[in-house]
Coordinates of C-alpha atoms in Angstrom, one line a residue:
Chain A
M8 CA 11.1 0.3 -27.3
A9 CA 8.2 -1.2 -25.4
K10 CA 4.7 0.3 -25.9
K11 CA 3.6 2.5 -23.0
L12 CA -0.1 3.1 -22.3
L13 CA -0.1 4.5 -18.8
L14 CA 3.3 6.1 -18.3
E15 CA 3.8 7.5 -21.8
Y16 CA 4.0 11.1 -20.6
D17 CA 5.2 10.5 -17.0
H18 CA 8.2 12.7 -17.5
V19 CA 6.5 15.6 -19.2
P20 CA 6.9 18.7 -17.0
G21 CA 3.6 19.7 -15.5
I22 CA 1.7 16.5 -16.5
S23 CA 0.1 16.5 -13.1
T24 CA -1.9 19.6 -14.2
L25 CA -5.1 19.5 -16.2
D26 CA -3.8 21.8 -18.9
V27 CA -0.7 19.7 -19.8
Y28 CA -2.6 16.5 -19.4
R29 CA -5.2 17.6 -21.9
R30 CA -2.6 18.8 -24.3
H31 CA -1.3 15.2 -24.3
G32 CA -4.6 13.7 -25.2
G33 CA -6.1 13.7 -21.7
Y34 CA -9.8 13.4 -21.3
A35 CA -10.2 12.4 -25.0
S36 CA -11.3 8.9 -24.0
L37 CA -13.9 10.3 -21.7
N38 CA -15.1 12.7 -24.4
K39 CA -15.3 9.8 -26.8
A40 CA -17.1 7.5 -24.4
L41 CA -19.7 10.1 -23.4
K42 CA -20.3 11.3 -26.9
D43 CA -20.1 8.0 -29.0
L44 CA -20.4 5.0 -26.7
T45 CA -23.2 3.7 -24.5
P46 CA -22.2 2.4 -21.0
A47 CA -22.7 -1.1 -22.3
Q48 CA -20.3 -0.5 -25.1
V49 CA -17.6 0.7 -22.7
L50 CA -18.2 -2.4 -20.6
E51 CA -17.9 -4.5 -23.8
E52 CA -14.6 -2.8 -24.7
V53 CA -13.2 -3.6 -21.3
K54 CA -14.3 -7.2 -21.6
T55 CA -12.7 -7.5 -25.1
S56 CA -9.5 -6.0 -23.8
G57 CA -8.9 -8.9 -21.4
L58 CA -7.8 -6.5 -18.7
R59 CA -7.3 -8.3 -15.4
G60 CA -7.3 -6.7 -11.9
R61 CA -3.9 -5.1 -11.3
G62 CA -4.1 -5.1 -7.5
G63 CA -2.9 -8.7 -7.2
A64 CA -5.7 -11.2 -7.8
G65 CA -5.7 -10.8 -11.6
F66 CA -9.5 -11.3 -11.9
P67 CA -10.9 -10.2 -15.3
T68 CA -12.2 -6.7 -14.8
G69 CA -14.9 -6.9 -17.4
M70 CA -16.4 -9.9 -15.7
K71 CA -16.2 -8.2 -12.3
W72 CA -18.1 -5.3 -13.8
G73 CA -20.6 -7.6 -15.3
F74 CA -21.5 -9.0 -11.8
L75 CA -22.6 -5.6 -10.6
A76 CA -26.2 -5.7 -9.5
R77 CA -28.5 -3.0 -11.0
P78 CA -31.6 -2.8 -8.9
E79 CA -33.9 0.1 -9.6
G80 CA -33.6 3.2 -7.4
V81 CA -30.4 2.0 -5.6
P82 CA -27.2 4.0 -6.0
R83 CA -24.2 2.1 -7.3
Y84 CA -20.6 3.0 -6.3
L85 CA -17.2 2.7 -7.8
V86 CA -14.4 2.6 -5.2
C87 CA -10.8 2.9 -6.2
N88 CA -8.4 0.8 -4.1
A89 CA -5.4 3.1 -3.6
D90 CA -4.5 1.5 -0.3
E91 CA -1.3 0.2 -1.9
S92 CA 0.4 -1.6 1.1
E93 CA 1.8 -4.8 -0.3
P94 CA 5.5 -4.7 0.6
G95 CA 7.5 -4.2 -2.6
T96 CA 4.7 -2.3 -4.4
F97 CA 4.8 1.4 -5.2
K98 CA 3.5 1.7 -8.7
D99 CA 0.1 3.2 -7.7
R100 CA 1.8 6.0 -5.7
Y101 CA 4.0 6.8 -8.7
L102 CA 1.0 6.9 -11.1
M103 CA -1.1 9.0 -8.8
E104 CA 1.7 11.4 -8.0
R105 CA 2.8 11.9 -11.6
I106 CA -0.4 11.7 -13.6
P107 CA -3.3 12.1 -11.1
H108 CA -5.7 13.0 -14.0
L109 CA -5.2 9.6 -15.6
L110 CA -6.8 8.0 -12.5
I111 CA -9.6 10.6 -12.4
E112 CA -10.4 10.2 -16.1
G113 CA -10.5 6.4 -15.5
M114 CA -12.8 6.9 -12.5
V115 CA -15.3 8.9 -14.5
L116 CA -15.1 6.5 -17.5
S117 CA -15.5 3.4 -15.4
S118 CA -18.3 5.0 -13.4
Y119 CA -20.1 5.8 -16.7
A120 CA -19.9 2.2 -17.7
L121 CA -21.1 1.1 -14.3
G122 CA -23.8 3.7 -13.9
A123 CA -22.3 5.1 -10.7
N124 CA -22.8 8.7 -9.9
T125 CA -20.5 8.8 -7.0
S126 CA -17.0 7.3 -6.6
Y127 CA -14.4 7.3 -3.9
I128 CA -10.6 6.9 -4.1
Y129 CA -9.6 5.2 -0.9
I130 CA -5.9 6.0 -0.4
R131 CA -3.7 4.9 2.4
G132 CA -3.2 7.5 5.0
E133 CA 0.6 7.5 4.7
Y134 CA 0.1 8.8 1.2
Y135 CA -1.5 12.0 2.5
Y136 CA 0.6 14.2 0.3
V137 CA -0.6 12.1 -2.7
A138 CA -4.2 12.6 -1.6
R139 CA -3.6 16.3 -1.7
I140 CA -2.3 16.0 -5.3
L141 CA -5.4 14.1 -6.2
E142 CA -7.6 16.6 -4.5
R143 CA -6.0 19.5 -6.4
A144 CA -6.5 17.5 -9.6
I145 CA -10.2 16.8 -8.8
A146 CA -10.7 20.5 -8.1
E147 CA -9.3 21.3 -11.5
A148 CA -11.6 18.7 -13.1
Y149 CA -14.6 20.2 -11.4
E150 CA -13.7 23.6 -12.6
A151 CA -13.4 22.4 -16.2
G152 CA -16.7 20.6 -16.0
L153 CA -15.0 17.1 -16.2
L154 CA -16.6 16.2 -12.9
G155 CA -20.0 17.3 -11.5
K156 CA -23.2 17.8 -13.4
N157 CA -23.8 17.0 -17.1
I158 CA -20.2 16.2 -18.1
F159 CA -19.5 17.0 -21.8
N160 CA -23.2 17.8 -22.1
S161 CA -23.9 14.1 -21.9
G162 CA -26.4 14.2 -19.1
F163 CA -24.0 12.1 -17.0
D164 CA -23.4 13.4 -13.5
H165 CA -20.5 12.3 -11.5
D166 CA -18.8 13.2 -8.1
C167 CA -15.4 11.8 -7.2
Y168 CA -14.0 12.1 -3.7
V169 CA -10.7 11.2 -2.0
H170 CA -10.9 9.3 1.3
V171 CA -7.8 8.8 3.4
G172 CA -7.2 5.7 5.4
A173 CA -5.0 5.6 8.5
G174 CA -2.5 2.8 8.2
A175 CA -3.7 -0.8 7.9
Y176 CA -2.5 -3.3 5.3
I177 CA -5.7 -5.2 5.6
C178 CA -7.7 -2.3 4.1
G179 CA -6.3 -3.3 0.7
E180 CA -8.7 -6.3 0.9
E181 CA -11.8 -5.0 -0.7
T182 CA -14.4 -5.7 1.9
A183 CA -12.1 -4.4 4.7
L184 CA -11.6 -1.3 2.6
L185 CA -15.4 -0.8 2.4
E186 CA -15.7 -1.3 6.2
S187 CA -13.0 1.3 6.6
L188 CA -14.6 3.7 4.2
E189 CA -17.8 3.4 6.3
G190 CA -15.8 4.6 9.3
K191 CA -15.2 1.3 11.0
R192 CA -12.3 -1.0 11.9
G193 CA -10.9 -2.7 8.8
N194 CA -12.3 -6.2 9.4
P195 CA -12.9 -8.1 6.2
R196 CA -16.5 -9.2 5.6
I197 CA -17.7 -12.7 5.1
K198 CA -18.6 -13.3 1.4
P199 CA -21.2 -13.8 0.0
P200 CA -22.7 -11.3 -0.4
F201 CA -20.0 -9.9 -2.7
P202 CA -19.6 -6.1 -3.0
A203 CA -21.1 -6.3 -6.5
V204 CA -24.4 -7.0 -4.7
A205 CA -23.9 -5.4 -1.3
G206 CA -20.9 -3.2 -1.0
L207 CA -20.5 0.3 0.2
Y208 CA -23.5 1.2 2.4
G209 CA -25.1 -2.1 1.3
C210 CA -25.3 -0.9 -2.3
P211 CA -23.8 -2.6 -5.4
T212 CA -20.2 -1.6 -5.6
V213 CA -17.2 -2.3 -7.7
V214 CA -13.7 -2.0 -6.1
N215 CA -10.8 -1.8 -8.5
N216 CA -7.1 -1.0 -8.2
V217 CA -5.6 2.3 -9.3
E218 CA -3.8 0.8 -12.3
T219 CA -6.8 -1.2 -13.4
I220 CA -9.0 2.0 -13.5
A221 CA -6.2 4.0 -15.2
A222 CA -6.0 1.2 -17.9
V223 CA -9.6 1.8 -18.9
V224 CA -8.5 5.1 -20.4
P225 CA -6.2 3.6 -23.2
I226 CA -8.7 0.8 -23.6
V227 CA -11.5 3.2 -24.5
R228 CA -9.1 5.4 -26.6
D229 CA -7.6 2.6 -28.8
G230 CA -10.4 0.0 -28.4
G231 CA -10.4 -3.2 -26.4
A232 CA -9.1 -5.3 -29.3
A233 CA -5.9 -3.1 -29.6
Y234 CA -5.2 -3.6 -25.9
A235 CA -5.8 -7.3 -26.2
G236 CA -3.2 -7.3 -29.0
I237 CA -0.5 -6.5 -26.6
G238 CA 0.9 -9.2 -24.3
V239 CA 0.7 -13.0 -24.4
G240 CA -2.4 -15.2 -24.2
K241 CA -4.6 -14.2 -21.3
S242 CA -2.1 -11.7 -20.0
T243 CA -3.0 -8.8 -22.2
G244 CA -1.8 -5.2 -22.2
T245 CA 0.8 -3.5 -20.1
K246 CA 1.6 -3.8 -16.4
L247 CA 3.4 -1.5 -14.0
I248 CA 6.1 -3.3 -12.2
S249 CA 7.7 -1.9 -9.0
A250 CA 11.3 -3.1 -9.0
S251 CA 13.3 -2.9 -5.8
G252 CA 16.0 -4.6 -3.8
H253 CA 19.6 -5.4 -4.9
I254 CA 19.4 -4.1 -8.5
N255 CA 21.1 -1.2 -10.3
R256 CA 18.0 0.6 -11.4
P257 CA 15.1 0.3 -8.9
G258 CA 11.9 2.0 -10.0
V259 CA 8.5 1.7 -11.7
Y260 CA 8.5 0.1 -15.2
E261 CA 5.7 -0.2 -17.5
I262 CA 6.2 -3.5 -19.4
E263 CA 4.3 -5.2 -22.1
L264 CA 3.2 -8.5 -20.5
G265 CA 5.4 -11.2 -21.8
V266 CA 8.9 -9.7 -21.3
P267 CA 11.2 -12.5 -20.2
V268 CA 12.1 -12.3 -16.5
E269 CA 15.8 -12.6 -17.3
E270 CA 15.6 -9.5 -19.6
F271 CA 13.6 -7.6 -17.0
I272 CA 16.3 -8.2 -14.3
F273 CA 19.4 -7.8 -16.5
S274 CA 18.5 -5.4 -19.3
D275 CA 19.4 -1.7 -18.9
L276 CA 15.9 -0.9 -20.1
Y277 CA 14.6 -2.2 -16.7
C278 CA 16.4 -3.3 -13.6
G279 CA 19.9 -3.0 -15.1
G280 CA 21.3 -6.1 -13.5
M281 CA 22.5 -6.9 -10.0
R282 CA 24.0 -4.2 -7.8
N283 CA 27.7 -4.4 -7.0
G284 CA 28.2 -7.3 -9.4
K285 CA 26.6 -9.7 -7.0
K286 CA 24.9 -12.9 -8.0
L287 CA 21.1 -13.3 -8.0
K288 CA 19.8 -15.4 -5.2
A289 CA 16.1 -15.1 -5.1
V290 CA 13.1 -13.1 -6.3
V291 CA 9.8 -12.3 -4.9
A292 CA 8.0 -11.5 -8.1
G293 CA 4.6 -10.1 -7.1
G294 CA 4.7 -8.4 -3.7
S295 CA 5.6 -10.0 -0.3
S296 CA 2.6 -12.4 -0.4
V297 CA 3.7 -14.5 -3.3
P298 CA 6.0 -17.5 -3.1
V299 CA 9.7 -16.6 -3.2
L300 CA 11.7 -18.4 -6.0
P301 CA 15.4 -19.2 -6.2
A302 CA 17.4 -17.8 -9.2
D303 CA 17.1 -20.9 -11.3
L304 CA 13.4 -21.2 -11.0
I305 CA 12.6 -17.5 -11.5
L306 CA 14.6 -17.4 -14.8
K307 CA 13.4 -20.7 -16.1
T308 CA 10.4 -22.9 -15.4
A309 CA 10.9 -26.4 -14.0
A310 CA 10.4 -27.6 -17.6
G311 CA 13.4 -25.4 -18.7
E312 CA 11.3 -22.8 -20.6
P313 CA 12.3 -19.2 -20.2
R314 CA 10.0 -17.6 -17.5
L315 CA 8.0 -14.6 -18.8
M316 CA 6.4 -11.7 -17.0
T317 CA 2.9 -12.9 -17.4
Y318 CA 0.2 -14.2 -15.1
E319 CA 0.5 -17.7 -16.6
S320 CA 4.2 -18.1 -17.0
L321 CA 5.0 -16.9 -13.5
A322 CA 2.5 -19.4 -12.1
D323 CA 3.8 -22.2 -14.3
G324 CA 4.5 -25.3 -12.1
G325 CA 2.0 -24.3 -9.4
F326 CA 3.4 -23.6 -6.0
A327 CA 5.8 -26.5 -6.4
S328 CA 8.0 -24.5 -8.7
G329 CA 6.1 -21.4 -9.7
T330 CA 4.9 -18.1 -8.1
M331 CA 2.4 -15.3 -9.1
L332 CA 2.5 -12.0 -10.8
G333 CA 0.5 -10.5 -8.0
S334 CA 0.7 -6.8 -7.7
G335 CA 3.9 -6.6 -9.6
G336 CA 6.1 -5.9 -6.6
F337 CA 9.3 -7.3 -7.8
I338 CA 11.8 -7.7 -5.0
V339 CA 15.3 -8.9 -6.0
M340 CA 17.7 -10.4 -3.5
D341 CA 21.4 -11.0 -4.0
E342 CA 23.7 -13.8 -2.8
D343 CA 24.3 -12.1 0.6
T344 CA 20.7 -12.1 1.6
S345 CA 19.5 -14.4 4.3
I346 CA 16.3 -16.0 3.2
V347 CA 15.4 -17.0 6.8
K348 CA 15.9 -13.5 8.1
N349 CA 14.0 -12.0 5.2
L350 CA 11.2 -14.4 5.9
W351 CA 11.2 -13.4 9.6
N352 CA 10.8 -9.8 8.3
F353 CA 7.8 -10.7 6.2
T354 CA 6.2 -12.9 8.9
R355 CA 6.5 -10.1 11.5
F356 CA 4.8 -7.9 9.0
Y357 CA 1.8 -10.2 8.6
H358 CA 1.6 -10.7 12.4
H359 CA 1.5 -7.0 12.8
E360 CA -1.1 -6.5 10.1
S361 CA -3.5 -9.4 10.9
C362 CA -6.8 -7.9 11.8
G363 CA -7.4 -10.5 14.5
Q364 CA -10.8 -11.8 13.3
C365 CA -9.7 -15.4 12.4
S366 CA -7.8 -17.4 15.0
P367 CA -5.5 -19.3 12.5
C368 CA -4.2 -16.0 11.1
R369 CA -4.2 -14.0 14.4
E370 CA -2.4 -16.8 16.4
G371 CA -0.5 -18.5 13.6
T372 CA 1.3 -15.5 12.3
G373 CA 2.5 -14.7 15.8
W374 CA 3.7 -18.3 16.3
M375 CA 5.6 -18.3 13.0
E376 CA 7.2 -15.0 13.9
K377 CA 8.3 -16.4 17.3
I378 CA 9.7 -19.5 15.8
L379 CA 11.7 -17.6 13.1
H380 CA 12.9 -15.3 15.8
K381 CA 14.1 -18.3 17.9
I382 CA 15.9 -19.8 14.9
L383 CA 17.6 -16.5 14.2
D384 CA 18.6 -16.2 17.8
G385 CA 20.5 -19.5 17.4
H386 CA 18.1 -21.6 19.4
G387 CA 16.2 -23.3 16.6
T388 CA 15.9 -27.1 16.1
L389 CA 15.1 -29.2 13.1
A390 CA 11.6 -29.8 14.7
D391 CA 11.0 -26.0 14.5
V392 CA 11.3 -26.1 10.7
D393 CA 8.7 -28.8 10.5
L394 CA 6.5 -26.9 13.0
L395 CA 6.7 -23.8 10.8
W396 CA 5.6 -25.9 7.8
D397 CA 2.8 -27.3 9.9
I398 CA 1.5 -23.9 11.1
Q399 CA 1.5 -22.4 7.6
S400 CA -0.4 -25.3 6.2
K401 CA -3.1 -24.7 8.9
I402 CA -3.5 -21.1 8.1
E403 CA -3.8 -21.3 4.3
G404 CA -7.4 -21.4 3.1
K405 CA -8.8 -21.3 6.7
T406 CA -9.5 -17.6 7.0
I407 CA -12.2 -15.1 6.0
C408 CA -9.8 -13.1 3.7
P409 CA -6.6 -13.9 1.8
L410 CA -4.3 -12.3 4.4
G411 CA -3.9 -15.8 5.9
D412 CA -2.8 -17.2 2.6
A413 CA -0.5 -14.3 2.0
A414 CA 1.2 -15.0 5.4
A415 CA 1.4 -18.7 4.7
W416 CA 2.8 -18.7 1.1
P417 CA 6.1 -17.0 1.8
V418 CA 6.8 -19.4 4.7
A419 CA 5.9 -22.5 2.6
S420 CA 8.0 -21.4 -0.4
A421 CA 11.0 -20.4 1.7
I422 CA 11.1 -23.8 3.3
R423 CA 10.3 -25.6 0.0
H424 CA 13.2 -23.9 -1.9
F425 CA 15.7 -23.0 0.8
R426 CA 15.3 -25.8 3.4
K427 CA 19.1 -26.2 3.5
E428 CA 19.5 -22.7 4.8
F429 CA 17.0 -23.3 7.6
E430 CA 18.8 -26.6 8.5
E431 CA 22.1 -24.8 8.4
Y432 CA 20.8 -22.2 10.9
V433 CA 19.5 -24.8 13.3
T434 CA 22.4 -27.2 13.2
R435 CA 25.2 -24.7 13.0
P436 CA 24.1 -21.5 14.7
A437 CA 27.5 -19.9 14.2
S438 CA 26.6 -19.6 10.5
I439 CA 23.9 -17.1 11.4
R440 CA 26.5 -14.6 12.5
D441 CA 28.1 -14.7 9.0
V442 CA 25.0 -13.2 7.5
K443 CA 25.2 -9.5 6.7
H444 CA 22.7 -7.3 8.5
Y445 CA 22.2 -9.5 11.5
Y446 CA 21.6 -7.0 14.3
R447 CA 19.3 -6.6 17.2
L448 CA 16.1 -8.3 16.3
H449 CA 14.5 -7.5 19.6
S450 CA 14.2 -3.8 19.5
M451 CA 13.1 -3.8 15.9
A452 CA 10.4 -6.3 16.8
E453 CA 9.1 -4.5 19.8
A454 CA 9.3 -0.9 18.5
Chain B
M14 CA -2.8 -1.9 14.9
P15 CA -0.7 0.1 17.3
D16 CA 2.5 -1.5 18.6
Y17 CA 1.7 -0.4 22.2
P18 CA -1.1 -1.5 24.5
V19 CA -4.2 0.6 24.2
T20 CA -4.5 2.3 27.6
V21 CA -6.1 5.5 28.7
P22 CA -3.1 7.9 28.7
H23 CA -2.5 9.3 32.2
M24 CA -1.4 12.7 31.0
S25 CA -3.4 15.1 29.1
E26 CA -2.5 18.8 29.1
R27 CA -5.6 19.9 27.3
T28 CA -8.9 20.3 29.0
E29 CA -10.7 22.0 26.0
Y30 CA -11.1 20.4 22.6
Q31 CA -12.4 22.7 19.9
F32 CA -11.3 22.8 16.2
S33 CA -10.2 26.2 14.9
P34 CA -12.8 27.8 12.5
E35 CA -10.7 26.8 9.5
T36 CA -10.4 23.1 10.6
L37 CA -14.1 23.1 11.4
E38 CA -14.8 24.3 7.9
T39 CA -12.6 21.5 6.5
A40 CA -14.4 19.0 8.6
R41 CA -17.8 20.2 7.4
R42 CA -16.5 19.9 3.8
I43 CA -15.3 16.3 4.4
I44 CA -18.6 15.3 6.0
Q45 CA -20.5 16.4 2.9
R46 CA -18.7 13.9 0.8
Y47 CA -20.8 11.1 2.2
P48 CA -24.5 10.4 1.7
E49 CA -27.1 11.6 4.2
G50 CA -27.0 9.5 7.3
K51 CA -23.6 8.0 6.5
Q52 CA -21.5 10.7 8.2
K53 CA -19.7 8.0 10.2
S54 CA -17.6 7.6 7.0
A55 CA -15.9 10.9 7.9
L56 CA -14.6 9.4 11.2
I57 CA -11.0 8.5 10.0
P58 CA -10.5 11.8 8.1
L59 CA -11.7 13.8 11.1
L60 CA -9.5 11.8 13.5
H61 CA -6.6 12.8 11.3
L62 CA -7.6 16.5 11.7
A63 CA -7.9 16.1 15.4
Q64 CA -4.5 14.4 15.7
A65 CA -2.9 17.2 13.7
E66 CA -4.6 20.0 15.7
F67 CA -4.4 18.5 19.2
D68 CA -0.6 18.0 19.7
G69 CA 0.0 15.0 17.4
W70 CA -2.0 12.4 19.4
L71 CA -5.5 11.3 20.2
S72 CA -6.4 11.6 23.8
P73 CA -9.8 10.3 25.0
G74 CA -10.9 14.0 25.0
A75 CA -9.9 14.4 21.4
M76 CA -11.7 11.3 20.3
D77 CA -14.8 12.2 22.3
Y78 CA -14.8 15.6 20.5
V79 CA -14.7 14.0 17.1
A80 CA -17.4 11.5 18.0
S81 CA -19.6 14.4 19.2
L82 CA -19.1 16.2 15.8
L83 CA -20.4 13.1 14.0
G84 CA -23.1 12.2 16.4
L85 CA -21.4 8.9 17.3
Q86 CA -20.8 7.1 20.6
P87 CA -17.3 7.7 21.9
I88 CA -16.6 3.9 21.7
E89 CA -17.0 4.1 17.9
A90 CA -14.1 6.6 17.8
Y91 CA -12.0 4.6 20.3
E92 CA -12.4 1.3 18.5
V93 CA -11.4 2.8 15.1
A94 CA -8.5 4.9 16.5
S95 CA -7.0 1.8 18.1
F96 CA -7.2 -0.2 14.9
Y97 CA -5.1 2.0 12.7
S98 CA -1.4 2.4 13.1
M99 CA -1.2 6.1 12.1
F100 CA -3.2 7.2 15.2
N101 CA -1.1 7.9 18.3
L102 CA -2.9 7.0 21.5
K103 CA -0.2 8.4 23.7
P104 CA 1.7 11.7 23.6
V105 CA 4.4 11.9 20.9
G106 CA 7.3 14.3 20.2
T107 CA 7.0 17.4 18.0
C108 CA 8.5 15.3 15.1
V109 CA 7.7 11.7 14.7
L110 CA 10.3 9.9 12.7
E111 CA 8.7 6.8 11.1
V112 CA 11.3 4.5 9.6
C113 CA 10.1 1.8 7.2
R114 CA 11.3 -1.6 8.4
T115 CA 9.7 -3.9 5.8
S116 CA 11.1 -6.0 2.9
S117 CA 13.1 -3.8 0.5
C118 CA 13.9 -1.1 3.1
W119 CA 15.0 -4.0 5.3
L120 CA 17.2 -5.4 2.5
M121 CA 18.7 -2.0 1.8
G122 CA 19.7 -1.1 5.4
A123 CA 16.7 0.1 7.4
E124 CA 18.2 -1.5 10.5
D125 CA 21.3 0.7 10.1
V126 CA 19.1 3.8 9.9
V127 CA 17.2 2.9 13.0
R128 CA 20.3 2.1 15.0
H129 CA 21.9 5.4 13.8
I130 CA 18.9 7.5 14.9
E131 CA 18.7 5.6 18.2
K132 CA 22.3 6.4 18.9
K133 CA 22.1 10.0 17.8
L134 CA 19.0 10.7 19.8
G135 CA 19.7 8.5 22.8
I136 CA 16.4 6.7 22.6
T137 CA 15.2 3.3 21.3
A138 CA 12.5 2.8 18.8
G139 CA 9.1 3.6 20.4
Q140 CA 10.5 6.3 22.7
T141 CA 10.5 10.1 22.8
T142 CA 13.5 12.3 23.5
S143 CA 13.4 14.0 26.9
D144 CA 13.1 17.4 25.3
G145 CA 9.9 16.2 23.6
M146 CA 11.3 17.0 20.1
F147 CA 11.5 13.5 18.5
T148 CA 9.7 10.3 18.7
L149 CA 11.2 7.3 16.8
K150 CA 8.8 4.7 15.4
T151 CA 9.4 1.8 13.1
V152 CA 6.6 1.2 10.7
E153 CA 5.5 -1.2 8.0
C154 CA 6.0 -0.8 4.2
L155 CA 5.3 2.8 3.1
G156 CA 5.5 2.2 -0.6
S157 CA 9.0 3.6 -1.2
C158 CA 10.6 0.3 -1.9
G159 CA 12.4 1.6 -5.0
T160 CA 14.0 4.4 -3.0
A161 CA 14.9 2.4 0.1
P162 CA 15.7 3.0 2.8
M163 CA 13.3 5.7 3.8
L164 CA 11.5 7.4 6.6
Q165 CA 8.4 9.5 6.9
C166 CA 8.0 12.6 9.0
G167 CA 4.7 14.3 8.9
A168 CA 3.4 14.1 5.4
D169 CA 6.9 14.0 3.9
F170 CA 8.8 11.1 2.6
Y171 CA 12.6 11.1 2.9
E172 CA 14.0 8.5 0.5
N173 CA 17.3 7.0 -0.6
L174 CA 18.5 7.7 3.0
T175 CA 22.2 7.6 3.9
L176 CA 23.3 8.2 7.5
E177 CA 24.5 11.6 6.5
K178 CA 21.1 12.5 5.1
V179 CA 19.5 11.4 8.4
D180 CA 21.9 13.6 10.4
S181 CA 21.1 16.6 8.2
L182 CA 17.4 15.9 8.4
I183 CA 17.4 15.7 12.2
D184 CA 19.4 18.9 12.5
K185 CA 17.0 20.8 10.2
L186 CA 13.9 19.5 11.9
K187 CA 15.4 20.6 15.2
S188 CA 16.3 24.1 14.0
D189 CA 12.9 24.4 12.4
G190 CA 11.2 23.3 15.6
R191 CA 7.7 23.0 14.2
R192 CA 5.3 20.1 14.6
K193 CA 5.2 17.9 11.5
V194 CA 1.8 16.4 10.8
Y195 CA 0.3 14.3 8.1
T196 CA -2.3 16.8 7.1
R197 CA 0.0 19.6 6.0
D198 CA 3.0 19.3 3.7
E199 CA 5.8 21.6 4.5
P200 CA 8.8 19.7 3.2
I201 CA 12.2 20.2 4.8
T202 CA 14.8 19.7 2.1
I203 CA 17.8 17.6 2.8

């Protein structure tokens, strides 16, 4: 059985309460850190662990913390990114809903390492009920002296607050999130300066994903080296994967990084194979933004090696034949799925969610949506497929934030790996009608 | 970003905007979470409170009121309210059914759910029933991909939907008759 570090007790009744959480070892890491470790030692453990940001970018967390500016007399902030909005991703919601204290313990621990006396959990507005679960847990923690003044008699003071957003995918981008937290529209900032120097209210700030912050708890408990001992190469520790789509057992799975993709899809420990005995057609392995891969390339790399659930193995082959681990939003599609139509769905999403600051993204996402709509309406031409390719190539890398890239990659990969399907749709429109779930695009688009 | 053009609504039944004492207390508590002079941070949370208290949508009057509580110019509230998809800038029904239409929900039959509700209520997505009971919206990924298809009503998530479950939910919401808002959770079991 795979080792679990975050979800070991997720099915224990009452684990969302402080009492039960503590009976299962909760807040022992915090106690240990505040009593026996200096902030610099906690930071060192995180560096040793090799933990990488679990929100999607996979940037080493210890290094990110190391960048934090520490000018005298200026407050520092930790902000938790709980804006989980990447289509296909629902792990943070699961973790916060089931074990809210794991996040709160991680918040205090991380803040101790960073020297932050105030932290905010920015949670997407649609998760309002989860925000209330967190607020209840925070109230319990205050009552027990785990938040507030002089925690565990260490002299360390910390306040943690929940802040709800109001529905905007872009606020998952860290600088847009900070803008939103300051009460503004979620327009990403131009970097530099990076948040580590000028973040929330212009103060040095670290923004980390829910799962990243939660992972600090087992890292401090067992030591960074033990954490680094799990996984493969630079993909250390465990990762929460949100599995969805045409599989038998959708849900959140904590895996040790390095599980073969084939095992993840077909083993009864995880996805349990394809639903209704259908064949696997394609997988989006890390949330809607990452390149889609056809069955053969997701199971094996172009070189014929088994593909593993690690940052490196999934990226093997670059974008020509690989993808990304991203946020771990693992969307599985069966043989009846229309790649073109699914792409239209994604592209409509990015058009809807573009903040509108940069022209390539604001305009380009709309053009791509329109062209895909035209193709699905049976009026596409071969030139439209080339035009799609051209537009995506002119969005990628040309915007302030990565939303532009995220909108371009699905289009590029769908055309790269499934060009035949596009060609079929434009040369033989009748084939579109054979696709399951082809209904009124218009009202869905305009609603 | 809202799906509809941001215009000043032509109908507003309220002339007075004032939070109840309890809501005002909640608002004060929220404002205290942010450092001195940074009370603008409380804008989004307070707009949520206003939407919940003032009939499920943000009229210019409601936004002006929130701005005044925070010492902001009204435009600061308007520009924020118009950016975020959860804020309704025109009147909505007592229950807003928000069906997820993205990615996994899409693969698992969100379209069928939308079409079914449209047929049952006699409206299309984006519209409100003539009795003012239901508004149907389609929204982007709500983080329930493993339990797709799903819809949200108020704070509550309704997951692993079947058309029968949708029928039963609509009937229960109707007989319950209460406004469903994000800020309070009063789950209706189906």
